[in-house]
Amino acid sequence: MKITEHIQKAKGKTLFSFEVIPPKKGNSIEELYKNIDPLMEFQPPFIDVTTSREEYYYIEHPNGLLEKKLTRMRPGTVGICAAIQHKYKVDTVPHVLCGGFSKEETEYLLVDCFYLGIDNVMALRGDAMKEQRYFQPTSGGHTYASDLVTQIHNLNKGVYLNGIAADQKADFCIGVAGYPEKHLEAPSLASDLQRLKEKIECGADYVVTQMFFDNQKYFEFVDKARQMGINVPIIPGIKPIAIKKHLNLLSQAFKIDFPEALIKAVEACKNNNEVKQVGIEWAVQQSKELKAAGVPVLHYYSMGKSDNIVKVISEVF
Ligand code: FAD
């Protein structure tokens, strides 16, 4: 079922969802299931599965020389989505990227999703590779998420690449990313919101936000989006912080601000167990306020670990 249908069916009740990361190549899927299992009790209508683009790694040869190779360390997003749908009877949302994929490869991936009964996809640009300063489109790939949304929307009209038309139309519900504190490369929040509007005009059906730690930022973002005529559901993304380093890592990676009260509480912690507890309490307060404000879904970034999400959810739902 489509995410938008789940939201309509809930009739104003806030739903709960979360996102998982595929295991590293060669690792078992069982670890992933162990993290999903305790969350299923709370009946999420859908689970997102992230995608990672290719990255460089080095092989050391006996003569001491290093060979540089390119690979995707966490492949299998669509396969994992199918496995989760089969095992838990829950909808899944594979993340589809511009970076690292040609349009042709993306079409094959979408055809797989269509055959597997995956009704939703999250269309994202992806980030620059670690070695690059700025995002560079992959040869034969898209430059912006809006181009990817257009490709998916075309499949929904039965239009494949190279002008091939088909009777069987796909029917994907398309999610896109939104940034309450603006995307790190955007020159202003206003211009970033304009880009978000373009993604909706290209065919996106809903938005999931980047993590934020101050709900006011989300509320203002939604107000501004509505004033601009963006009327699709805007789902807040929540991340309970778990280690002291998150304060610097997350603000550096995503250019997000932490409220002073949260910084003080984390800095006062003697170890990461205490930080985890602070992160849970902060996420509970955030979630309760957002739920009271009637957000359609509370979406949690699990980053591969679910114990803290379980604690948050049990207090909120
Ligand atoms: P876009 O919407 O293309 O925007 C990128 C930048 O370009 C913005 O600054 C925007 O303002 C600007 N822009 C857009 N259109 C134009 C235009 N026509 N002209 C000029 N500027 C323009 N990354 C992963 O690698 N894998 C994942 O699974 C993943 N999941 C995510 C899930 C969520 C909910 C979120 C919020 C992010 C996720 N990301 C993921 C990170 C995401 O890929 C990065 O934030 C990326 O840098 C931007 O992606 P986007 O889809 O927002 O890009």
PDB file of N, CA and C in Angstrom, residues 9-84:
ATOM      1  N   LYS A   9      -5.671   6.417   5.658  1.00  0.00           N
ATOM      2  CA  LYS A   9      -6.391   5.368   6.412  1.00  0.00           C
ATOM      3  C   LYS A   9      -6.308   5.624   7.917  1.00  0.00           C
ATOM      4  N   ALA A  10      -5.209   6.250   8.356  1.00  0.00           N
ATOM      5  CA  ALA A  10      -5.012   6.481   9.799  1.00  0.00           C
ATOM      6  C   ALA A  10      -5.940   7.582  10.322  1.00  0.00           C
ATOM      7  N   LYS A  11      -6.553   8.343   9.425  1.00  0.00           N
ATOM      8  CA  LYS A  11      -7.541   9.381   9.779  1.00  0.00           C
ATOM      9  C   LYS A  11      -7.047  10.314  10.886  1.00  0.00           C
ATOM     10  N   GLY A  12      -5.855  10.837  10.712  1.00  0.00           N
ATOM     11  CA  GLY A  12      -5.354  11.839  11.666  1.00  0.00           C
ATOM     12  C   GLY A  12      -4.537  11.263  12.806  1.00  0.00           C
ATOM     13  N   LYS A  13      -4.561   9.928  12.961  1.00  0.00           N
ATOM     14  CA  LYS A  13      -3.750   9.308  14.027  1.00  0.00           C
ATOM     15  C   LYS A  13      -2.290   9.279  13.554  1.00  0.00           C
ATOM     16  N   THR A  14      -1.360   9.635  14.431  1.00  0.00           N
ATOM     17  CA  THR A  14       0.057   9.636  14.034  1.00  0.00           C
ATOM     18  C   THR A  14       0.575   8.201  13.928  1.00  0.00           C
ATOM     19  N   LEU A  15       1.232   7.905  12.808  1.00  0.00           N
ATOM     20  CA  LEU A  15       1.807   6.575  12.595  1.00  0.00           C
ATOM     21  C   LEU A  15       3.286   6.590  12.991  1.00  0.00           C
ATOM     22  N   PHE A  16       3.850   5.394  13.063  1.00  0.00           N
ATOM     23  CA  PHE A  16       5.275   5.277  13.413  1.00  0.00           C
ATOM     24  C   PHE A  16       5.998   4.501  12.315  1.00  0.00           C
ATOM     25  N   SER A  17       7.153   5.011  11.889  1.00  0.00           N
ATOM     26  CA  SER A  17       7.958   4.271  10.906  1.00  0.00           C
ATOM     27  C   SER A  17       9.436   4.453  11.231  1.00  0.00           C
ATOM     28  N   PHE A  18      10.251   3.672  10.588  1.00  0.00           N
ATOM     29  CA  PHE A  18      11.691   3.810  10.836  1.00  0.00           C
ATOM     30  C   PHE A  18      12.470   3.387   9.608  1.00  0.00           C
ATOM     31  N   GLU A  19      13.766   3.685   9.653  1.00  0.00           N
ATOM     32  CA  GLU A  19      14.606   3.355   8.500  1.00  0.00           C
ATOM     33  C   GLU A  19      15.774   2.490   8.937  1.00  0.00           C
ATOM     34  N   VAL A  20      16.122   1.527   8.103  1.00  0.00           N
ATOM     35  CA  VAL A  20      17.243   0.642   8.414  1.00  0.00           C
ATOM     36  C   VAL A  20      18.296   0.727   7.307  1.00  0.00           C
ATOM     37  N   ILE A  21      19.506   0.283   7.668  1.00  0.00           N
ATOM     38  CA  ILE A  21      20.636   0.327   6.730  1.00  0.00           C
ATOM     39  C   ILE A  21      20.986  -1.112   6.338  1.00  0.00           C
ATOM     40  N   PRO A  22      21.175  -1.417   5.052  1.00  0.00           N
ATOM     41  CA  PRO A  22      21.562  -2.784   4.675  1.00  0.00           C
ATOM     42  C   PRO A  22      22.875  -3.186   5.333  1.00  0.00           C
ATOM     43  N   PRO A  23      23.046  -4.488   5.635  1.00  0.00           N
ATOM     44  CA  PRO A  23      24.319  -4.930   6.221  1.00  0.00           C
ATOM     45  C   PRO A  23      25.465  -4.759   5.236  1.00  0.00           C
ATOM     46  N   LYS A  24      26.685  -4.667   5.762  1.00  0.00           N
ATOM     47  CA  LYS A  24      27.858  -4.604   4.877  1.00  0.00           C
ATOM     48  C   LYS A  24      27.972  -5.899   4.095  1.00  0.00           C
ATOM     49  N   LYS A  25      28.470  -5.780   2.871  1.00  0.00           N
ATOM     50  CA  LYS A  25      28.636  -6.936   1.988  1.00  0.00           C
ATOM     51  C   LYS A  25      29.286  -8.098   2.743  1.00  0.00           C
ATOM     52  N   GLY A  26      28.701  -9.288   2.625  1.00  0.00           N
ATOM     53  CA  GLY A  26      29.287 -10.473   3.269  1.00  0.00           C
ATOM     54  C   GLY A  26      28.725 -10.724   4.657  1.00  0.00           C
ATOM     55  N   ASN A  27      27.968  -9.771   5.223  1.00  0.00           N
ATOM     56  CA  ASN A  27      27.389  -9.986   6.561  1.00  0.00           C
ATOM     57  C   ASN A  27      25.977 -10.555   6.431  1.00  0.00           C
ATOM     58  N   SER A  28      25.532 -11.174   7.516  1.00  0.00           N
ATOM     59  CA  SER A  28      24.220 -11.821   7.489  1.00  0.00           C
ATOM     60  C   SER A  28      23.103 -10.786   7.642  1.00  0.00           C
ATOM     61  N   ILE A  29      21.944 -11.131   7.094  1.00  0.00           N
ATOM     62  CA  ILE A  29      20.768 -10.262   7.225  1.00  0.00           C
ATOM     63  C   ILE A  29      20.118 -10.456   8.612  1.00  0.00           C
ATOM     64  N   GLU A  30      20.563 -11.506   9.327  1.00  0.00           N
ATOM     65  CA  GLU A  30      19.950 -11.825  10.626  1.00  0.00           C
ATOM     66  C   GLU A  30      20.111 -10.679  11.642  1.00  0.00           C
ATOM     67  N   GLU A  31      21.276 -10.017  11.589  1.00  0.00           N
ATOM     68  CA  GLU A  31      21.528  -8.897  12.504  1.00  0.00           C
ATOM     69  C   GLU A  31      20.482  -7.799  12.281  1.00  0.00           C
ATOM     70  N   LEU A  32      20.159  -7.577  11.011  1.00  0.00           N
ATOM     71  CA  LEU A  32      19.146  -6.575  10.655  1.00  0.00           C
ATOM     72  C   LEU A  32      17.781  -6.984  11.225  1.00  0.00           C
ATOM     73  N   TYR A  33      17.434  -8.256  11.050  1.00  0.00           N
ATOM     74  CA  TYR A  33      16.165  -8.742  11.584  1.00  0.00           C
ATOM     75  C   TYR A  33      16.112  -8.570  13.107  1.00  0.00           C
ATOM     76  N   LYS A  34      17.266  -8.802  13.779  1.00  0.00           N
ATOM     77  CA  LYS A  34      17.297  -8.684  15.250  1.00  0.00           C
ATOM     78  C   LYS A  34      16.948  -7.263  15.673  1.00  0.00           C
ATOM     79  N   ASN A  35      17.310  -6.298  14.831  1.00  0.00           N
ATOM     80  CA  ASN A  35      16.987  -4.909  15.158  1.00  0.00           C
ATOM     81  C   ASN A  35      15.556  -4.543  14.771  1.00  0.00           C
ATOM     82  N   ILE A  36      15.038  -5.216  13.759  1.00  0.00           N
ATOM     83  CA  ILE A  36      13.661  -4.920  13.327  1.00  0.00           C
ATOM     84  C   ILE A  36      12.659  -5.588  14.276  1.00  0.00           C
ATOM     85  N   ASP A  37      12.957  -6.824  14.698  1.00  0.00           N
ATOM     86  CA  ASP A  37      12.006  -7.626  15.498  1.00  0.00           C
ATOM     87  C   ASP A  37      11.338  -6.842  16.637  1.00  0.00           C
ATOM     88  N   PRO A  38      12.134  -6.209  17.539  1.00  0.00           N
ATOM     89  CA  PRO A  38      11.467  -5.549  18.681  1.00  0.00           C
ATOM     90  C   PRO A  38      10.595  -4.366  18.278  1.00  0.00           C
ATOM     91  N   LEU A  39      10.803  -3.812  17.068  1.00  0.00           N
ATOM     92  CA  LEU A  39      10.014  -2.653  16.644  1.00  0.00           C
ATOM     93  C   LEU A  39       8.679  -3.066  16.008  1.00  0.00           C
ATOM     94  N   MET A  40       8.570  -4.332  15.610  1.00  0.00           N
ATOM     95  CA  MET A  40       7.357  -4.766  14.907  1.00  0.00           C
ATOM     96  C   MET A  40       6.133  -4.791  15.825  1.00  0.00           C
ATOM     97  N   GLU A  41       6.392  -4.938  17.137  1.00  0.00           N
ATOM     98  CA  GLU A  41       5.306  -4.923  18.120  1.00  0.00           C
ATOM     99  C   GLU A  41       4.484  -3.628  18.011  1.00  0.00           C
ATOM    100  N   PHE A  42       5.137  -2.556  17.554  1.00  0.00           N
ATOM    101  CA  PHE A  42       4.459  -1.248  17.481  1.00  0.00           C
ATOM    102  C   PHE A  42       3.798  -1.007  16.118  1.00  0.00           C
ATOM    103  N   GLN A  43       3.756  -2.038  15.314  1.00  0.00           N
ATOM    104  CA  GLN A  43       3.027  -2.072  14.044  1.00  0.00           C
ATOM    105  C   GLN A  43       3.324  -0.903  13.102  1.00  0.00           C
ATOM    106  N   PRO A  44       4.584  -0.762  12.694  1.00  0.00           N
ATOM    107  CA  PRO A  44       4.871   0.277  11.701  1.00  0.00           C
ATOM    108  C   PRO A  44       4.206  -0.084  10.374  1.00  0.00           C
ATOM    109  N   PRO A  45       3.557   0.847   9.704  1.00  0.00           N
ATOM    110  CA  PRO A  45       2.963   0.511   8.402  1.00  0.00           C
ATOM    111  C   PRO A  45       4.008   0.385   7.300  1.00  0.00           C
ATOM    112  N   PHE A  46       5.173   0.993   7.519  1.00  0.00           N
ATOM    113  CA  PHE A  46       6.228   0.856   6.507  1.00  0.00           C
ATOM    114  C   PHE A  46       7.610   1.030   7.131  1.00  0.00           C
ATOM    115  N   ILE A  47       8.606   0.467   6.430  1.00  0.00           N
ATOM    116  CA  ILE A  47      10.007   0.556   6.860  1.00  0.00           C
ATOM    117  C   ILE A  47      10.819   1.028   5.659  1.00  0.00           C
ATOM    118  N   ASP A  48      11.665   2.029   5.859  1.00  0.00           N
ATOM    119  CA  ASP A  48      12.554   2.494   4.788  1.00  0.00           C
ATOM    120  C   ASP A  48      13.870   1.705   4.824  1.00  0.00           C
ATOM    121  N   VAL A  49      14.430   1.452   3.665  1.00  0.00           N
ATOM    122  CA  VAL A  49      15.756   0.820   3.580  1.00  0.00           C
ATOM    123  C   VAL A  49      16.664   1.754   2.767  1.00  0.00           C
ATOM    124  N   THR A  50      17.749   2.189   3.387  1.00  0.00           N
ATOM    125  CA  THR A  50      18.626   3.171   2.736  1.00  0.00           C
ATOM    126  C   THR A  50      19.459   2.520   1.625  1.00  0.00           C
ATOM    127  N   THR A  51      20.054   3.373   0.813  1.00  0.00           N
ATOM    128  CA  THR A  51      20.961   2.917  -0.244  1.00  0.00           C
ATOM    129  C   THR A  51      22.277   3.670  -0.107  1.00  0.00           C
ATOM    130  N   SER A  52      23.383   2.965  -0.312  1.00  0.00           N
ATOM    131  CA  SER A  52      24.694   3.638  -0.278  1.00  0.00           C
ATOM    132  C   SER A  52      25.298   3.568  -1.667  1.00  0.00           C
ATOM    133  N   ARG A  53      25.908   4.653  -2.048  1.00  0.00           N
ATOM    134  CA  ARG A  53      26.560   4.661  -3.350  1.00  0.00           C
ATOM    135  C   ARG A  53      27.917   3.957  -3.267  1.00  0.00           C
ATOM    136  N   GLU A  54      28.601   3.878  -4.374  1.00  0.00           N
ATOM    137  CA  GLU A  54      29.903   3.197  -4.418  1.00  0.00           C
ATOM    138  C   GLU A  54      30.960   3.989  -3.644  1.00  0.00           C
ATOM    139  N   GLU A  55      31.981   3.297  -3.180  1.00  0.00           N
ATOM    140  CA  GLU A  55      33.074   3.971  -2.477  1.00  0.00           C
ATOM    141  C   GLU A  55      34.391   3.273  -2.798  1.00  0.00           C
ATOM    142  N   TYR A  56      35.493   3.982  -2.562  1.00  0.00           N
ATOM    143  CA  TYR A  56      36.802   3.384  -2.826  1.00  0.00           C
ATOM    144  C   TYR A  56      37.279   2.585  -1.614  1.00  0.00           C
ATOM    145  N   TYR A  57      37.941   1.480  -1.888  1.00  0.00           N
ATOM    146  CA  TYR A  57      38.639   0.755  -0.823  1.00  0.00           C
ATOM    147  C   TYR A  57      39.978   0.298  -1.404  1.00  0.00           C
ATOM    148  N   TYR A  58      40.886  -0.112  -0.521  1.00  0.00           N
ATOM    149  CA  TYR A  58      42.249  -0.430  -0.964  1.00  0.00           C
ATOM    150  C   TYR A  58      42.601  -1.873  -0.656  1.00  0.00           C
ATOM    151  N   ILE A  59      43.235  -2.572  -1.641  1.00  0.00           N
ATOM    152  CA  ILE A  59      43.721  -3.934  -1.427  1.00  0.00           C
ATOM    153  C   ILE A  59      45.237  -3.839  -1.314  1.00  0.00           C
ATOM    154  N   GLU A  60      45.795  -4.431  -0.241  1.00  0.00           N
ATOM    155  CA  GLU A  60      47.249  -4.401  -0.093  1.00  0.00           C
ATOM    156  C   GLU A  60      47.848  -5.640  -0.751  1.00  0.00           C
ATOM    157  N   HIS A  61      48.759  -5.439  -1.719  1.00  0.00           N
ATOM    158  CA  HIS A  61      49.428  -6.557  -2.405  1.00  0.00           C
ATOM    159  C   HIS A  61      50.680  -6.964  -1.632  1.00  0.00           C
ATOM    160  N   PRO A  62      51.175  -8.233  -1.866  1.00  0.00           N
ATOM    161  CA  PRO A  62      52.358  -8.714  -1.118  1.00  0.00           C
ATOM    162  C   PRO A  62      53.559  -7.781  -1.260  1.00  0.00           C
ATOM    163  N   ASN A  63      53.678  -7.086  -2.394  1.00  0.00           N
ATOM    164  CA  ASN A  63      54.835  -6.175  -2.571  1.00  0.00           C
ATOM    165  C   ASN A  63      54.628  -4.841  -1.847  1.00  0.00           C
ATOM    166  N   GLY A  64      53.532  -4.730  -1.093  1.00  0.00           N
ATOM    167  CA  GLY A  64      53.305  -3.516  -0.301  1.00  0.00           C
ATOM    168  C   GLY A  64      52.529  -2.436  -1.050  1.00  0.00           C
ATOM    169  N   LEU A  65      52.298  -2.663  -2.356  1.00  0.00           N
ATOM    170  CA  LEU A  65      51.566  -1.644  -3.115  1.00  0.00           C
ATOM    171  C   LEU A  65      50.064  -1.747  -2.825  1.00  0.00           C
ATOM    172  N   LEU A  66      49.415  -0.613  -2.855  1.00  0.00           N
ATOM    173  CA  LEU A  66      47.974  -0.595  -2.607  1.00  0.00           C
ATOM    174  C   LEU A  66      47.236  -0.430  -3.931  1.00  0.00           C
ATOM    175  N   GLU A  67      46.177  -1.229  -4.086  1.00  0.00           N
ATOM    176  CA  GLU A  67      45.361  -1.094  -5.291  1.00  0.00           C
ATOM    177  C   GLU A  67      44.009  -0.486  -4.902  1.00  0.00           C
ATOM    178  N   LYS A  68      43.621   0.547  -5.655  1.00  0.00           N
ATOM    179  CA  LYS A  68      42.368   1.252  -5.343  1.00  0.00           C
ATOM    180  C   LYS A  68      41.215   0.609  -6.129  1.00  0.00           C
ATOM    181  N   LYS A  69      40.166   0.217  -5.430  1.00  0.00           N
ATOM    182  CA  LYS A  69      39.013  -0.433  -6.079  1.00  0.00           C
ATOM    183  C   LYS A  69      37.736   0.296  -5.697  1.00  0.00           C
ATOM    184  N   LEU A  70      36.764   0.169  -6.561  1.00  0.00           N
ATOM    185  CA  LEU A  70      35.486   0.843  -6.324  1.00  0.00           C
ATOM    186  C   LEU A  70      34.403  -0.211  -6.129  1.00  0.00           C
ATOM    187  N   THR A  71      33.628  -0.065  -5.058  1.00  0.00           N
ATOM    188  CA  THR A  71      32.528  -1.027  -4.863  1.00  0.00           C
ATOM    189  C   THR A  71      31.421  -0.418  -4.012  1.00  0.00           C
ATOM    190  N   ARG A  72      30.246  -1.031  -4.054  1.00  0.00           N
ATOM    191  CA  ARG A  72      29.177  -0.660  -3.121  1.00  0.00           C
ATOM    192  C   ARG A  72      29.294  -1.589  -1.920  1.00  0.00           C
ATOM    193  N   MET A  73      29.580  -1.015  -0.746  1.00  0.00           N
ATOM    194  CA  MET A  73      29.818  -1.836   0.445  1.00  0.00           C
ATOM    195  C   MET A  73      28.512  -2.376   1.030  1.00  0.00           C
ATOM    196  N   ARG A  74      27.401  -1.668   0.780  1.00  0.00           N
ATOM    197  CA  ARG A  74      26.126  -2.124   1.350  1.00  0.00           C
ATOM    198  C   ARG A  74      25.103  -2.270   0.225  1.00  0.00           C
ATOM    199  N   PRO A  75      25.282  -3.307  -0.602  1.00  0.00           N
ATOM    200  CA  PRO A  75      24.323  -3.472  -1.697  1.00  0.00           C
ATOM    201  C   PRO A  75      23.035  -4.126  -1.189  1.00  0.00           C
ATOM    202  N   GLY A  76      22.079  -4.326  -2.089  1.00  0.00           N
ATOM    203  CA  GLY A  76      20.955  -5.215  -1.752  1.00  0.00           C
ATOM    204  C   GLY A  76      19.701  -4.537  -1.257  1.00  0.00           C
ATOM    205  N   THR A  77      19.591  -3.207  -1.425  1.00  0.00           N
ATOM    206  CA  THR A  77      18.424  -2.502  -0.862  1.00  0.00           C
ATOM    207  C   THR A  77      17.094  -3.112  -1.324  1.00  0.00           C
ATOM    208  N   VAL A  78      16.958  -3.332  -2.631  1.00  0.00           N
ATOM    209  CA  VAL A  78      15.664  -3.827  -3.130  1.00  0.00           C
ATOM    210  C   VAL A  78      15.412  -5.257  -2.633  1.00  0.00           C
ATOM    211  N   GLY A  79      16.483  -6.078  -2.623  1.00  0.00           N
ATOM    212  CA  GLY A  79      16.350  -7.453  -2.121  1.00  0.00           C
ATOM    213  C   GLY A  79      15.935  -7.454  -0.653  1.00  0.00           C
ATOM    214  N   ILE A  80      16.537  -6.551   0.125  1.00  0.00           N
ATOM    215  CA  ILE A  80      16.199  -6.476   1.559  1.00  0.00           C
ATOM    216  C   ILE A  80      14.742  -6.042   1.728  1.00  0.00           C
ATOM    217  N   CYS A  81      14.323  -5.085   0.900  1.00  0.00           N
ATOM    218  CA  CYS A  81      12.917  -4.637   0.963  1.00  0.00           C
ATOM    219  C   CYS A  81      11.987  -5.821   0.714  1.00  0.00           C
ATOM    220  N   ALA A  82      12.303  -6.597  -0.325  1.00  0.00           N
ATOM    221  CA  ALA A  82      11.454  -7.760  -0.654  1.00  0.00           C
ATOM    222  C   ALA A  82      11.463  -8.759   0.504  1.00  0.00           C
ATOM    223  N   ALA A  83      12.662  -8.980   1.089  1.00  0.00           N
ATOM    224  CA  ALA A  83      12.775  -9.940   2.201  1.00  0.00           C
ATOM    225  C   ALA A  83      11.956  -9.465   3.405  1.00  0.00           C
ATOM    226  N   ILE A  84      12.020  -8.161   3.707  1.00  0.00           N
ATOM    227  CA  ILE A  84      11.266  -7.618   4.859  1.00  0.00           C
ATOM    228  C   ILE A  84       9.757  -7.723   4.589  1.00  0.00           C
TER     229      ILE A  84
END
